[in-house]
PDB file of C-alpha atoms in Angstrom:
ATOM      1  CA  UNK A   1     149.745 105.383  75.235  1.00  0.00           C
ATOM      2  CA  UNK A   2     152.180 102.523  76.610  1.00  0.00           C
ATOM      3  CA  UNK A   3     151.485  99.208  76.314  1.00  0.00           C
ATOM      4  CA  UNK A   4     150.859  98.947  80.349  1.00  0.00           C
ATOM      5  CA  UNK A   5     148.326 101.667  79.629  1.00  0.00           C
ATOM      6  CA  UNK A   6     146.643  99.776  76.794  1.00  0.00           C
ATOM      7  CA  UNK A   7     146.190  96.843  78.392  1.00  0.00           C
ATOM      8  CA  UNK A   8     145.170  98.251  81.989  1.00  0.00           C
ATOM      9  CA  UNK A   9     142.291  99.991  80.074  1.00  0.00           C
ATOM     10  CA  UNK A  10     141.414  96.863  78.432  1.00  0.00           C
ATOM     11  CA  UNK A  11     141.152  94.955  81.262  1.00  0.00           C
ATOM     12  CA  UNK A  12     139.035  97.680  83.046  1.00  0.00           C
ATOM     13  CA  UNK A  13     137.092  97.779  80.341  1.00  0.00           C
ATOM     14  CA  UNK A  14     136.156  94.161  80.399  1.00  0.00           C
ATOM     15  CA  UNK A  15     135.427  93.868  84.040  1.00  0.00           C
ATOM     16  CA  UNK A  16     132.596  96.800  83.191  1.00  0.00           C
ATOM     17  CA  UNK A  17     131.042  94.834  80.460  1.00  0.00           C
ATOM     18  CA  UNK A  18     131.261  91.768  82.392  1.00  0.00           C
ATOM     19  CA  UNK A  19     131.424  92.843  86.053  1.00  0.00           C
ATOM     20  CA  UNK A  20     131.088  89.282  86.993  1.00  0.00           C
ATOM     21  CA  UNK A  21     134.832  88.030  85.888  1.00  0.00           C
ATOM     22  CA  UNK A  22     135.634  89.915  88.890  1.00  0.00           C
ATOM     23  CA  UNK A  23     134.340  87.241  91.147  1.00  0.00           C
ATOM     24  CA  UNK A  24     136.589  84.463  90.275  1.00  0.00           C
ATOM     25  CA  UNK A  25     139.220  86.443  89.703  1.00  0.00           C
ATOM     26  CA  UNK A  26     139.085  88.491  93.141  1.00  0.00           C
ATOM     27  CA  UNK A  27     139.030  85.229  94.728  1.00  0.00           C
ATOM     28  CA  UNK A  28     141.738  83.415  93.034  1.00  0.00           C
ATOM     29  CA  UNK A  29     144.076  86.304  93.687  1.00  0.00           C
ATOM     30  CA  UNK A  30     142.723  86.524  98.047  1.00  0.00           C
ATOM     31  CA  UNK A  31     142.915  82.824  98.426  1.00  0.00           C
ATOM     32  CA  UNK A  32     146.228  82.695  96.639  1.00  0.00           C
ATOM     33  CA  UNK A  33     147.503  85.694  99.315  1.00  0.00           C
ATOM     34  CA  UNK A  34     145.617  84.732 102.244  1.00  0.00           C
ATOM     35  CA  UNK A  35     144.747  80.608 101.801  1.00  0.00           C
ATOM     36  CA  UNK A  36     140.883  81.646 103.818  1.00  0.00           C
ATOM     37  CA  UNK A  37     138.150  80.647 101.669  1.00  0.00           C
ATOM     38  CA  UNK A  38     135.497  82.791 103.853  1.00  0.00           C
ATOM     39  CA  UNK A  39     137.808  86.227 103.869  1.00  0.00           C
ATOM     40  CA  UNK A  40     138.185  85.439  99.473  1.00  0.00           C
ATOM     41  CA  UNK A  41     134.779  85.178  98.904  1.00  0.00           C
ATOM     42  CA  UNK A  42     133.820  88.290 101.281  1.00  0.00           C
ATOM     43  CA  UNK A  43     136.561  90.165  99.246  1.00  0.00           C
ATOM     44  CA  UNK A  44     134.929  88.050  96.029  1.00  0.00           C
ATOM     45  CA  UNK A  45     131.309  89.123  96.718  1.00  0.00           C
ATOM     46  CA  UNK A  46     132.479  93.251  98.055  1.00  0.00           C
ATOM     47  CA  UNK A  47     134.735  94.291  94.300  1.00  0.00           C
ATOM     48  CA  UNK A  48     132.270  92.578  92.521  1.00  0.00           C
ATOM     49  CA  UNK A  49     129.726  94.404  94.015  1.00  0.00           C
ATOM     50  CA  UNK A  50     132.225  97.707  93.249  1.00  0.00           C
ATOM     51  CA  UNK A  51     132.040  95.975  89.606  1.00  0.00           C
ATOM     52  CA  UNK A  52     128.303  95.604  89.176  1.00  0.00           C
ATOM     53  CA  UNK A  53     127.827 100.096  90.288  1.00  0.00           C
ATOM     54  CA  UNK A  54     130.534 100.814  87.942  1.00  0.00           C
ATOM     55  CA  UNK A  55     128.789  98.588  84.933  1.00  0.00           C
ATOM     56  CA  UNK A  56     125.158  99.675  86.079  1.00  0.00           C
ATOM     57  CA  UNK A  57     126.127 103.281  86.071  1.00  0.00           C
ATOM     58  CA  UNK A  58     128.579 102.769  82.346  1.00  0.00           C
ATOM     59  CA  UNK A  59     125.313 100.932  80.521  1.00  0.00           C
ATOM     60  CA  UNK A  60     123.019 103.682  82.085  1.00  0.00           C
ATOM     61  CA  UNK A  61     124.805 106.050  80.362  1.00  0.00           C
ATOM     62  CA  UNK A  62     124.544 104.504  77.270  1.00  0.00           C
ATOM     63  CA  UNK A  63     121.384 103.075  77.085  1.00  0.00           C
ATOM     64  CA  UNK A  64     119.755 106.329  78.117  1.00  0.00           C
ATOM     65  CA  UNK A  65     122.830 109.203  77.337  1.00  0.00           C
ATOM     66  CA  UNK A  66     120.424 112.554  77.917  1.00  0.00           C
ATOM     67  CA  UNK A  67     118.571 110.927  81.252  1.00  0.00           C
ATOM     68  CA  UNK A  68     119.846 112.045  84.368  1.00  0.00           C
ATOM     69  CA  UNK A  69     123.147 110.544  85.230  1.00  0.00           C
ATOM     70  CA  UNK A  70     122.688 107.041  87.273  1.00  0.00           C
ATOM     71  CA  UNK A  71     124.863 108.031  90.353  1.00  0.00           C
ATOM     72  CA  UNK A  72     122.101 109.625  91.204  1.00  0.00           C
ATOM     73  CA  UNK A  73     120.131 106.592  91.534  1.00  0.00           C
ATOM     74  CA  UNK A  74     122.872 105.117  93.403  1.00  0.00           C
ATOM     75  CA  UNK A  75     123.252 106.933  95.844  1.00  0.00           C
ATOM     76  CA  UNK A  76     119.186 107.504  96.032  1.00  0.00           C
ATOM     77  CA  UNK A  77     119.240 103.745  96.305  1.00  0.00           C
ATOM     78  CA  UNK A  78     122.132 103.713  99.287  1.00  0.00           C
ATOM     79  CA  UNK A  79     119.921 106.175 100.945  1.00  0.00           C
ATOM     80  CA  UNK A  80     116.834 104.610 100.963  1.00  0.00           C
ATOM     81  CA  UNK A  81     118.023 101.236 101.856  1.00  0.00           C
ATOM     82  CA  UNK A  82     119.966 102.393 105.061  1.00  0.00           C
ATOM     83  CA  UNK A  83     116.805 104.179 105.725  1.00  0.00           C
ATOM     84  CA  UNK A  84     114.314 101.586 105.738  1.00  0.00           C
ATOM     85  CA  UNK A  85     117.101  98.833 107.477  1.00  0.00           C
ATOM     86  CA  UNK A  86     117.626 101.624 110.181  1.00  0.00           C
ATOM     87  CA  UNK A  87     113.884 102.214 110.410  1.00  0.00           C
ATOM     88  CA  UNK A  88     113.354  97.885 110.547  1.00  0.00           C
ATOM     89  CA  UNK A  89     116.412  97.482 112.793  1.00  0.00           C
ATOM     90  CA  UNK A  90     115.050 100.403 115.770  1.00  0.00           C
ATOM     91  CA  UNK A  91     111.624  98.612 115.360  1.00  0.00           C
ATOM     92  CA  UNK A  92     112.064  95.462 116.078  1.00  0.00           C
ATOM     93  CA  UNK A  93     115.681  95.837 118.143  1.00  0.00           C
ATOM     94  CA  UNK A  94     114.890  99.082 119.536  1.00  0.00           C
ATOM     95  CA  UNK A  95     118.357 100.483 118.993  1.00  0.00           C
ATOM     96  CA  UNK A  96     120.392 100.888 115.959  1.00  0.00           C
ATOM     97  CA  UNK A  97     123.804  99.596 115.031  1.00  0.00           C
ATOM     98  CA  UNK A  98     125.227 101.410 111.410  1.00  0.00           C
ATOM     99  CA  UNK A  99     127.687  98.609 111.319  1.00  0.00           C
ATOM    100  CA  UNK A 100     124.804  96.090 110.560  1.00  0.00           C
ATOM    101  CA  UNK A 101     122.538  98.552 108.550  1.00  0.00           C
ATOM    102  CA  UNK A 102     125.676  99.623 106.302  1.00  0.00           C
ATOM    103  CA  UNK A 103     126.712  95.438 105.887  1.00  0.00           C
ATOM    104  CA  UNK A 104     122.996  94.826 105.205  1.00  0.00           C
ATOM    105  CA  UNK A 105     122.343  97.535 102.789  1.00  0.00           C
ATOM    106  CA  UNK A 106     125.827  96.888 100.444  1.00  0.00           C
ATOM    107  CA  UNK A 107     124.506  93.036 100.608  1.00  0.00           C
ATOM    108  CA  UNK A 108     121.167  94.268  99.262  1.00  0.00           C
ATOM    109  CA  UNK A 109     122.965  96.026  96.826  1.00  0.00           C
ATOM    110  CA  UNK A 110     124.765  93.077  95.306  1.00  0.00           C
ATOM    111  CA  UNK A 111     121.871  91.312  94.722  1.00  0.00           C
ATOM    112  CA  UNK A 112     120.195  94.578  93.099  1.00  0.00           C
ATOM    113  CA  UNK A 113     122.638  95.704  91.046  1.00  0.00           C
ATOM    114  CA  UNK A 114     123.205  92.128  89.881  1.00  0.00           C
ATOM    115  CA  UNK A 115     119.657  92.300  88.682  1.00  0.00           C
ATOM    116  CA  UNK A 116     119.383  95.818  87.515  1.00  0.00           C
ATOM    117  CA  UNK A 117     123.163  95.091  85.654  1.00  0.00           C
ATOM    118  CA  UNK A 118     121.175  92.170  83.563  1.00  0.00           C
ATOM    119  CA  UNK A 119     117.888  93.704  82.838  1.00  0.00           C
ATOM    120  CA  UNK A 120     120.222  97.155  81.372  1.00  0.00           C
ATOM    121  CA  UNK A 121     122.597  94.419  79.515  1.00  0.00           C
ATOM    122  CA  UNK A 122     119.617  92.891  78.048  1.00  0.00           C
ATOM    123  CA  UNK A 123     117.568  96.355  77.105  1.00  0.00           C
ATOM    124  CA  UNK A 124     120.908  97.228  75.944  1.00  0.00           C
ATOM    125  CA  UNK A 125     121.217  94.026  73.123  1.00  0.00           C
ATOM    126  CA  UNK A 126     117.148  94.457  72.406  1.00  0.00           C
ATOM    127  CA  UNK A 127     117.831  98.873  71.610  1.00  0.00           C
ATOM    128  CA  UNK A 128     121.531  97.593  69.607  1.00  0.00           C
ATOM    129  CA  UNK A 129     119.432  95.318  67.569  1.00  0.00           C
ATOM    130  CA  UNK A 130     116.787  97.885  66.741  1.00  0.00           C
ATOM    131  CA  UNK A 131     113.949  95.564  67.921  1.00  0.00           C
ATOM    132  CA  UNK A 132     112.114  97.623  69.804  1.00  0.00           C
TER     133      UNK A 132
END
């Protein structure tokens, strides 16, 4: 393995365990290009939200190895979320725009993968320890 290699894997590997480096450094590296606070943190907020599946999905699989793989979940999630904002949206708007369902349901999903990332980092310290 090259050295490029070894330290690309590295680095992916520590944005799984810690999907929330991503944020600073995502922004750091838009506002440095671009000098547009808003557009860095949208691109901040959007791979750390790429992050937080990739790390939800990785301790998933580790916590629980034999369980059904997590993707699933995901995309169960993805579906359900567009369905109910679609559902909300025709309600109360009486027409639907995907544009706003699909922006409302990957927002959604930042917040619940942030929470579902540190409830499976914490189960994951409690099962290392052998407390429960």
């Amino acid at each position: 393995m090259t050295m490029l290699a070894n330290v690309w894997s590295y680095f992916w590997g520590t944005l799984t365990v810690v999907p929330f480096l991503g944020f600073p450094l995502a922004f750091l590296i838009v506002y440095g290009w671009k000098r547009d606070k808003r557009l860095a943190g949208r691109w901040a907020v959007n791979i750390t939200n790429f992050l937080l599946i990739r790390s939800v999905v990785a301790a998933y699989g580790v916590i629980w190895p034999q369980a059904l793989s997590a993707w699933w979940w995901v995309v169960c999630f993805f579906l359900v979320t567009i369905t109910l904002l679609g559902w909300v949206q025709v309600k109360f708007k009486g027409k639907l725009s995907l544009k706003k369902v699909g922006f409302s349901a990957w927002r959604l999903s930042f917040l619940w993968f942030g929470i579902v990332y540190i409830v499976l980092f914490t189960t994951g310290i409690v099962k290392t320890m052998g407390v429960v």
